[in-house]
Amino acid sequence: MLALTGACQFEVRPRPPAEARAAAQATPAATRSPATQQIPRGTFNETEFQEDLQTAETATDDFWRRHWTELFTGSYTAPRVVGLYDGRDPSSAPRCGKERLTRDNAAYCPSGDYVAWDAHLMRSGYARGDAWVYLVIAHEWGHAVQARLQRGLVSPAAELQADCLAGAVLYGSADDGTLQFEDGDEQELVDAFKVIGDKAPWTKPGDHGSAVQRLRSFSRGGENGVKACFT
Ligand SMILES: [Zn+2]
């Protein structure tokens, strides 16, 4: 993500179990997250990165599993999660049809029905804040959802619709209590769209709209839910 600036500090963290929450509330704020506070900004924590990837995948999958029958006919099936790949080593990148996935990209592959993300894209975004991986994963999962729907339901502006679905999933998961937003998260997501704009390599060039359009679409899904992404 060469277009990223260093301005983003994202915190979209899973909601801790009730016991942990109660304990946290009884603890002064200054000592609440010692592990986080000891890590200087910009330092990469591989363990937390892997945990956030797993949490984002699980929360997104759970959201669709929980809400599918309210929204659509049929039953939900998850795409396969290929997950991290090394786009700088073309011989090891996953195949999608006749092509291999490319560096600094993330994708839903229709023919293989899988989602995957380049490790460098994810690590470089994550170094600026963990919301990045939630946004990318919820967006790519949105493409898997699009592929499960009748053609007529899918917006021609598929990238904007995937952004809308990502907003619906992240805010919907917060409403459901499976993800917890913390102070500043919303501004940080706004900043994420400012920096990815229409230059993000993980979206198809040309058809995904400007930063303003993308944020508007994400917010529409966040405020009004999945159905708003199909009107
Ligand atoms: Zn996309």
PDB file of C-alpha atoms and ligand atoms in Angstrom:
ATOM      1  CA  MET A   1       0.000   0.000   0.000  1.00  0.00           C
ATOM      2  CA  LEU A   2       2.315   2.687  -1.199  1.00  0.00           C
ATOM      3  CA  ALA A   3      -0.403   5.316  -1.080  1.00  0.00           C
ATOM      4  CA  LEU A   4      -0.817   5.040   2.686  1.00  0.00           C
ATOM      5  CA  THR A   5       0.337   7.805   4.960  1.00  0.00           C
ATOM      6  CA  GLY A   6       1.384   7.306   8.549  1.00  0.00           C
ATOM      7  CA  ALA A   7      -1.621   9.139   9.996  1.00  0.00           C
ATOM      8  CA  CYS A   8      -3.860   6.200  10.875  1.00  0.00           C
ATOM      9  CA  GLN A   9      -4.108   4.569  14.264  1.00  0.00           C
ATOM     10  CA  PHE A  10      -6.863   1.985  14.067  1.00  0.00           C
ATOM     11  CA  GLU A  11      -8.446   0.102  16.926  1.00  0.00           C
ATOM     12  CA  VAL A  12     -11.260  -2.260  16.002  1.00  0.00           C
ATOM     13  CA  ARG A  13     -10.863  -4.931  18.601  1.00  0.00           C
ATOM     14  CA  PRO A  14     -12.937  -7.964  19.444  1.00  0.00           C
ATOM     15  CA  ARG A  15     -15.187  -7.515  22.415  1.00  0.00           C
ATOM     16  CA  PRO A  16     -13.599  -9.289  25.357  1.00  0.00           C
ATOM     17  CA  PRO A  17     -15.608 -11.785  27.373  1.00  0.00           C
ATOM     18  CA  ALA A  18     -17.965 -10.279  29.950  1.00  0.00           C
ATOM     19  CA  GLU A  19     -15.665 -11.166  32.835  1.00  0.00           C
ATOM     20  CA  ALA A  20     -12.739  -9.413  31.229  1.00  0.00           C
ATOM     21  CA  ARG A  21     -14.899  -6.379  30.513  1.00  0.00           C
ATOM     22  CA  ALA A  22     -16.024  -6.191  34.108  1.00  0.00           C
ATOM     23  CA  ALA A  23     -12.422  -6.434  35.262  1.00  0.00           C
ATOM     24  CA  ALA A  24     -11.359  -3.752  32.823  1.00  0.00           C
ATOM     25  CA  GLN A  25     -14.048  -1.412  34.067  1.00  0.00           C
ATOM     26  CA  ALA A  26     -12.786  -1.832  37.601  1.00  0.00           C
ATOM     27  CA  THR A  27      -9.234  -0.961  36.577  1.00  0.00           C
ATOM     28  CA  PRO A  28      -7.943   2.578  36.093  1.00  0.00           C
ATOM     29  CA  ALA A  29      -7.665   3.434  32.418  1.00  0.00           C
ATOM     30  CA  ALA A  30      -3.935   4.045  32.641  1.00  0.00           C
ATOM     31  CA  THR A  31      -3.246   0.438  33.546  1.00  0.00           C
ATOM     32  CA  ARG A  32      -5.938  -1.170  31.442  1.00  0.00           C
ATOM     33  CA  SER A  33      -3.850  -2.250  28.469  1.00  0.00           C
ATOM     34  CA  PRO A  34      -0.232  -2.418  29.546  1.00  0.00           C
ATOM     35  CA  ALA A  35       0.782  -4.654  26.652  1.00  0.00           C
ATOM     36  CA  THR A  36      -0.567  -2.198  24.110  1.00  0.00           C
ATOM     37  CA  GLN A  37       0.923   0.792  25.847  1.00  0.00           C
ATOM     38  CA  GLN A  38       4.380  -0.736  25.939  1.00  0.00           C
ATOM     39  CA  ILE A  39       4.472  -1.147  22.174  1.00  0.00           C
ATOM     40  CA  PRO A  40       5.732   2.027  20.512  1.00  0.00           C
ATOM     41  CA  ARG A  41       3.653   3.220  17.596  1.00  0.00           C
ATOM     42  CA  GLY A  42       4.782   1.687  14.364  1.00  0.00           C
ATOM     43  CA  THR A  43       6.148  -1.454  15.993  1.00  0.00           C
ATOM     44  CA  PHE A  44       4.758  -4.581  14.421  1.00  0.00           C
ATOM     45  CA  ASN A  45       3.369  -7.254  16.702  1.00  0.00           C
ATOM     46  CA  GLU A  46       3.163 -10.501  14.729  1.00  0.00           C
ATOM     47  CA  THR A  47       1.089 -12.318  17.352  1.00  0.00           C
ATOM     48  CA  GLU A  48      -1.541  -9.579  17.469  1.00  0.00           C
ATOM     49  CA  PHE A  49      -1.519  -9.409  13.675  1.00  0.00           C
ATOM     50  CA  GLN A  50      -2.307 -13.118  13.391  1.00  0.00           C
ATOM     51  CA  GLU A  51      -4.976 -12.831  16.084  1.00  0.00           C
ATOM     52  CA  ASP A  52      -6.619  -9.889  14.331  1.00  0.00           C
ATOM     53  CA  LEU A  53      -6.656 -11.738  11.015  1.00  0.00           C
ATOM     54  CA  GLN A  54      -8.358 -14.683  12.703  1.00  0.00           C
ATOM     55  CA  THR A  55     -10.822 -12.440  14.552  1.00  0.00           C
ATOM     56  CA  ALA A  56     -11.737 -10.538  11.389  1.00  0.00           C
ATOM     57  CA  GLU A  57     -12.326 -13.785   9.466  1.00  0.00           C
ATOM     58  CA  THR A  58     -14.384 -15.318  12.248  1.00  0.00           C
ATOM     59  CA  ALA A  59     -16.459 -12.187  12.923  1.00  0.00           C
ATOM     60  CA  THR A  60     -17.218 -11.664   9.241  1.00  0.00           C
ATOM     61  CA  ASP A  61     -18.141 -15.297   8.686  1.00  0.00           C
ATOM     62  CA  ASP A  62     -20.275 -15.325  11.836  1.00  0.00           C
ATOM     63  CA  PHE A  63     -22.095 -12.173  10.753  1.00  0.00           C
ATOM     64  CA  TRP A  64     -23.153 -13.653   7.456  1.00  0.00           C
ATOM     65  CA  ARG A  65     -24.037 -17.006   9.011  1.00  0.00           C
ATOM     66  CA  ARG A  66     -26.179 -15.266  11.651  1.00  0.00           C
ATOM     67  CA  HIS A  67     -28.026 -12.892   9.320  1.00  0.00           C
ATOM     68  CA  TRP A  68     -28.249 -14.652   5.978  1.00  0.00           C
ATOM     69  CA  THR A  69     -31.771 -15.986   6.270  1.00  0.00           C
ATOM     70  CA  GLU A  70     -33.113 -12.567   7.334  1.00  0.00           C
ATOM     71  CA  LEU A  71     -31.705 -11.115   4.144  1.00  0.00           C
ATOM     72  CA  PHE A  72     -31.632 -13.642   1.347  1.00  0.00           C
ATOM     73  CA  THR A  73     -33.088 -16.935   0.273  1.00  0.00           C
ATOM     74  CA  GLY A  74     -31.107 -20.135   0.453  1.00  0.00           C
ATOM     75  CA  SER A  75     -28.495 -20.843   3.085  1.00  0.00           C
ATOM     76  CA  TYR A  76     -25.096 -19.333   3.686  1.00  0.00           C
ATOM     77  CA  THR A  77     -21.911 -21.118   2.787  1.00  0.00           C
ATOM     78  CA  ALA A  78     -18.527 -19.664   3.666  1.00  0.00           C
ATOM     79  CA  PRO A  79     -15.886 -19.118   1.023  1.00  0.00           C
ATOM     80  CA  ARG A  80     -12.642 -20.986   1.560  1.00  0.00           C
ATOM     81  CA  VAL A  81     -10.046 -18.841   3.322  1.00  0.00           C
ATOM     82  CA  VAL A  82      -6.666 -19.179   1.647  1.00  0.00           C
ATOM     83  CA  GLY A  83      -5.587 -16.139   3.642  1.00  0.00           C
ATOM     84  CA  LEU A  84      -2.033 -14.802   3.499  1.00  0.00           C
ATOM     85  CA  TYR A  85       0.088 -15.397   0.435  1.00  0.00           C
ATOM     86  CA  ASP A  86       3.420 -14.033  -0.722  1.00  0.00           C
ATOM     87  CA  GLY A  87       2.669 -11.938  -3.800  1.00  0.00           C
ATOM     88  CA  ARG A  88       6.377 -11.234  -4.239  1.00  0.00           C
ATOM     89  CA  ASP A  89       6.929 -14.881  -5.068  1.00  0.00           C
ATOM     90  CA  PRO A  90       4.709 -15.443  -8.102  1.00  0.00           C
ATOM     91  CA  SER A  91       5.404 -19.178  -8.111  1.00  0.00           C
ATOM     92  CA  SER A  92       3.774 -19.553  -4.705  1.00  0.00           C
ATOM     93  CA  ALA A  93       0.823 -17.155  -5.160  1.00  0.00           C
ATOM     94  CA  PRO A  94      -2.557 -18.909  -5.362  1.00  0.00           C
ATOM     95  CA  ARG A  95      -3.993 -19.613  -8.770  1.00  0.00           C
ATOM     96  CA  CYS A  96      -7.351 -18.164  -9.752  1.00  0.00           C
ATOM     97  CA  GLY A  97      -8.355 -19.748 -13.022  1.00  0.00           C
ATOM     98  CA  LYS A  98      -5.372 -19.325 -15.323  1.00  0.00           C
ATOM     99  CA  GLU A  99      -3.926 -16.378 -13.417  1.00  0.00           C
ATOM    100  CA  ARG A 100      -2.076 -16.122 -10.160  1.00  0.00           C
ATOM    101  CA  LEU A 101      -2.980 -13.531  -7.547  1.00  0.00           C
ATOM    102  CA  THR A 102      -0.737 -10.502  -7.660  1.00  0.00           C
ATOM    103  CA  ARG A 103       1.412  -8.664  -5.155  1.00  0.00           C
ATOM    104  CA  ASP A 104      -0.086  -5.990  -2.909  1.00  0.00           C
ATOM    105  CA  ASN A 105      -3.548  -7.197  -3.659  1.00  0.00           C
ATOM    106  CA  ALA A 106      -6.407  -8.998  -1.983  1.00  0.00           C
ATOM    107  CA  ALA A 107      -9.032 -10.974  -3.788  1.00  0.00           C
ATOM    108  CA  TYR A 108     -12.097 -13.101  -3.907  1.00  0.00           C
ATOM    109  CA  CYS A 109     -11.551 -15.751  -6.590  1.00  0.00           C
ATOM    110  CA  PRO A 110     -14.907 -16.805  -8.092  1.00  0.00           C
ATOM    111  CA  SER A 111     -13.685 -19.959  -9.809  1.00  0.00           C
ATOM    112  CA  GLY A 112     -12.032 -21.249  -6.635  1.00  0.00           C
ATOM    113  CA  ASP A 113     -14.592 -19.644  -4.282  1.00  0.00           C
ATOM    114  CA  TYR A 114     -11.839 -18.481  -1.959  1.00  0.00           C
ATOM    115  CA  VAL A 115     -10.589 -15.259  -0.382  1.00  0.00           C
ATOM    116  CA  ALA A 116      -6.891 -14.424  -0.043  1.00  0.00           C
ATOM    117  CA  TRP A 117      -4.692 -11.452   0.801  1.00  0.00           C
ATOM    118  CA  ASP A 118      -1.091 -10.623   0.066  1.00  0.00           C
ATOM    119  CA  ALA A 119       1.021 -10.697   3.217  1.00  0.00           C
ATOM    120  CA  HIS A 120       2.845  -7.468   2.375  1.00  0.00           C
ATOM    121  CA  LEU A 121      -0.399  -5.585   1.761  1.00  0.00           C
ATOM    122  CA  MET A 122      -1.822  -6.761   5.051  1.00  0.00           C
ATOM    123  CA  ARG A 123       1.317  -6.234   7.126  1.00  0.00           C
ATOM    124  CA  SER A 124       2.017  -2.759   5.758  1.00  0.00           C
ATOM    125  CA  GLY A 125      -1.584  -1.691   6.368  1.00  0.00           C
ATOM    126  CA  TYR A 126      -1.649  -3.300   9.790  1.00  0.00           C
ATOM    127  CA  ALA A 127       1.501  -1.467  10.837  1.00  0.00           C
ATOM    128  CA  ARG A 128      -0.630   1.688  10.721  1.00  0.00           C
ATOM    129  CA  GLY A 129      -3.524   0.212  12.645  1.00  0.00           C
ATOM    130  CA  ASP A 130      -5.442  -3.008  13.015  1.00  0.00           C
ATOM    131  CA  ALA A 131      -8.724  -1.826  11.461  1.00  0.00           C
ATOM    132  CA  TRP A 132      -7.045  -2.262   8.096  1.00  0.00           C
ATOM    133  CA  VAL A 133      -7.307  -6.039   8.128  1.00  0.00           C
ATOM    134  CA  TYR A 134     -10.945  -5.907   9.234  1.00  0.00           C
ATOM    135  CA  LEU A 135     -11.795  -3.591   6.363  1.00  0.00           C
ATOM    136  CA  VAL A 136      -9.965  -5.614   3.712  1.00  0.00           C
ATOM    137  CA  ILE A 137     -11.336  -8.967   4.887  1.00  0.00           C
ATOM    138  CA  ALA A 138     -14.930  -7.723   5.208  1.00  0.00           C
ATOM    139  CA  HIS A 139     -14.638  -6.155   1.739  1.00  0.00           C
ATOM    140  CA  GLU A 140     -13.342  -9.311   0.042  1.00  0.00           C
ATOM    141  CA  TRP A 141     -15.959 -11.399   1.843  1.00  0.00           C
ATOM    142  CA  GLY A 142     -18.491  -8.975   0.372  1.00  0.00           C
ATOM    143  CA  HIS A 143     -17.401 -10.124  -3.082  1.00  0.00           C
ATOM    144  CA  ALA A 144     -17.990 -13.732  -2.016  1.00  0.00           C
ATOM    145  CA  VAL A 145     -21.496 -12.732  -0.920  1.00  0.00           C
ATOM    146  CA  GLN A 146     -22.096 -11.018  -4.253  1.00  0.00           C
ATOM    147  CA  ALA A 147     -21.119 -14.238  -6.014  1.00  0.00           C
ATOM    148  CA  ARG A 148     -23.755 -16.128  -4.011  1.00  0.00           C
ATOM    149  CA  LEU A 149     -26.587 -13.876  -5.075  1.00  0.00           C
ATOM    150  CA  GLN A 150     -28.672 -13.797  -8.169  1.00  0.00           C
ATOM    151  CA  ARG A 151     -27.058 -11.670 -10.783  1.00  0.00           C
ATOM    152  CA  GLY A 152     -29.813  -9.067 -10.717  1.00  0.00           C
ATOM    153  CA  LEU A 153     -29.101  -8.203  -7.108  1.00  0.00           C
ATOM    154  CA  VAL A 154     -25.481  -7.288  -7.652  1.00  0.00           C
ATOM    155  CA  SER A 155     -24.757  -3.660  -8.264  1.00  0.00           C
ATOM    156  CA  PRO A 156     -22.740  -2.820 -11.370  1.00  0.00           C
ATOM    157  CA  ALA A 157     -20.543  -0.809  -9.033  1.00  0.00           C
ATOM    158  CA  ALA A 158     -19.375  -4.008  -7.406  1.00  0.00           C
ATOM    159  CA  GLU A 159     -16.503  -2.403  -5.519  1.00  0.00           C
ATOM    160  CA  LEU A 160     -18.704   0.241  -3.924  1.00  0.00           C
ATOM    161  CA  GLN A 161     -21.175  -2.470  -3.008  1.00  0.00           C
ATOM    162  CA  ALA A 162     -18.403  -4.512  -1.391  1.00  0.00           C
ATOM    163  CA  ASP A 163     -17.448  -1.434   0.643  1.00  0.00           C
ATOM    164  CA  CYS A 164     -21.106  -1.069   1.660  1.00  0.00           C
ATOM    165  CA  LEU A 165     -21.217  -4.719   2.740  1.00  0.00           C
ATOM    166  CA  ALA A 166     -17.995  -4.245   4.707  1.00  0.00           C
ATOM    167  CA  GLY A 167     -19.619  -1.362   6.611  1.00  0.00           C
ATOM    168  CA  ALA A 168     -22.719  -3.446   7.252  1.00  0.00           C
ATOM    169  CA  VAL A 169     -20.624  -6.323   8.599  1.00  0.00           C
ATOM    170  CA  LEU A 170     -18.345  -4.279  10.869  1.00  0.00           C
ATOM    171  CA  TYR A 171     -21.073  -2.061  12.349  1.00  0.00           C
ATOM    172  CA  GLY A 172     -23.532  -4.962  12.383  1.00  0.00           C
ATOM    173  CA  SER A 173     -21.023  -7.063  14.310  1.00  0.00           C
ATOM    174  CA  ALA A 174     -20.646  -4.204  16.792  1.00  0.00           C
ATOM    175  CA  ASP A 175     -24.449  -4.128  17.184  1.00  0.00           C
ATOM    176  CA  ASP A 176     -24.434  -7.886  17.669  1.00  0.00           C
ATOM    177  CA  GLY A 177     -21.686  -7.630  20.258  1.00  0.00           C
ATOM    178  CA  THR A 178     -19.078  -9.669  18.414  1.00  0.00           C
ATOM    179  CA  LEU A 179     -16.800  -6.713  17.658  1.00  0.00           C
ATOM    180  CA  GLN A 180     -16.248  -3.626  19.732  1.00  0.00           C
ATOM    181  CA  PHE A 181     -15.414  -0.216  18.349  1.00  0.00           C
ATOM    182  CA  GLU A 182     -13.339   2.036  20.547  1.00  0.00           C
ATOM    183  CA  ASP A 183     -12.997   5.813  20.717  1.00  0.00           C
ATOM    184  CA  GLY A 184     -11.684   7.238  17.480  1.00  0.00           C
ATOM    185  CA  ASP A 185     -12.416   4.192  15.333  1.00  0.00           C
ATOM    186  CA  GLU A 186     -14.883   5.935  13.084  1.00  0.00           C
ATOM    187  CA  GLN A 187     -12.495   8.768  12.307  1.00  0.00           C
ATOM    188  CA  GLU A 188      -9.801   6.187  11.630  1.00  0.00           C
ATOM    189  CA  LEU A 189     -11.980   4.363   9.127  1.00  0.00           C
ATOM    190  CA  VAL A 190     -12.646   7.702   7.428  1.00  0.00           C
ATOM    191  CA  ASP A 191      -8.895   8.194   7.242  1.00  0.00           C
ATOM    192  CA  ALA A 192      -8.447   4.713   5.773  1.00  0.00           C
ATOM    193  CA  PHE A 193     -10.692   5.571   2.860  1.00  0.00           C
ATOM    194  CA  LYS A 194      -8.890   8.870   2.385  1.00  0.00           C
ATOM    195  CA  VAL A 195      -5.587   7.079   1.966  1.00  0.00           C
ATOM    196  CA  ILE A 196      -6.796   4.185  -0.158  1.00  0.00           C
ATOM    197  CA  GLY A 197      -9.031   6.345  -2.335  1.00  0.00           C
ATOM    198  CA  ASP A 198      -9.275   4.935  -5.794  1.00  0.00           C
ATOM    199  CA  LYS A 199      -5.645   3.863  -5.867  1.00  0.00           C
ATOM    200  CA  ALA A 200      -5.997   0.725  -3.782  1.00  0.00           C
ATOM    201  CA  PRO A 201      -4.575  -2.191  -5.719  1.00  0.00           C
ATOM    202  CA  TRP A 202      -6.936  -4.602  -3.958  1.00  0.00           C
ATOM    203  CA  THR A 203      -9.858  -3.196  -5.879  1.00  0.00           C
ATOM    204  CA  LYS A 204     -10.395  -3.484  -9.574  1.00  0.00           C
ATOM    205  CA  PRO A 205      -9.040  -0.382 -11.277  1.00  0.00           C
ATOM    206  CA  GLY A 206     -11.509   1.935 -12.845  1.00  0.00           C
ATOM    207  CA  ASP A 207     -14.805   0.873 -11.338  1.00  0.00           C
ATOM    208  CA  HIS A 208     -14.580   1.404  -7.619  1.00  0.00           C
ATOM    209  CA  GLY A 209     -15.027   5.142  -7.316  1.00  0.00           C
ATOM    210  CA  SER A 210     -13.330   7.937  -5.455  1.00  0.00           C
ATOM    211  CA  ALA A 211     -12.422   7.984  -1.790  1.00  0.00           C
ATOM    212  CA  VAL A 212     -15.553  10.026  -1.077  1.00  0.00           C
ATOM    213  CA  GLN A 213     -17.809   7.607  -2.945  1.00  0.00           C
ATOM    214  CA  ARG A 214     -16.218   4.622  -1.216  1.00  0.00           C
ATOM    215  CA  LEU A 215     -16.579   6.100   2.259  1.00  0.00           C
ATOM    216  CA  ARG A 216     -20.171   7.111   1.515  1.00  0.00           C
ATOM    217  CA  SER A 217     -20.923   3.572   0.454  1.00  0.00           C
ATOM    218  CA  PHE A 218     -19.201   2.050   3.513  1.00  0.00           C
ATOM    219  CA  SER A 219     -21.139   4.435   5.771  1.00  0.00           C
ATOM    220  CA  ARG A 220     -24.448   3.640   4.108  1.00  0.00           C
ATOM    221  CA  GLY A 221     -23.944  -0.022   4.929  1.00  0.00           C
ATOM    222  CA  GLY A 222     -22.772   0.829   8.433  1.00  0.00           C
ATOM    223  CA  GLU A 223     -25.762   3.023   9.212  1.00  0.00           C
ATOM    224  CA  ASN A 224     -28.536   1.139   7.427  1.00  0.00           C
ATOM    225  CA  GLY A 225     -27.367  -2.444   7.166  1.00  0.00           C
ATOM    226  CA  VAL A 226     -27.033  -4.975   4.386  1.00  0.00           C
ATOM    227  CA  LYS A 227     -30.343  -4.167   2.712  1.00  0.00           C
ATOM    228  CA  ALA A 228     -29.165  -0.622   2.007  1.00  0.00           C
ATOM    229  CA  CYS A 229     -26.394  -2.097  -0.170  1.00  0.00           C
ATOM    230  CA  PHE A 230     -28.993  -3.503  -2.571  1.00  0.00           C
ATOM    231  CA  THR A 231     -31.089  -0.434  -3.253  1.00  0.00           C
TER     232      THR A 231
HETATM  233 ZN    ZN B   1     -13.045  -5.362  -4.206  1.00  0.00          ZN
END
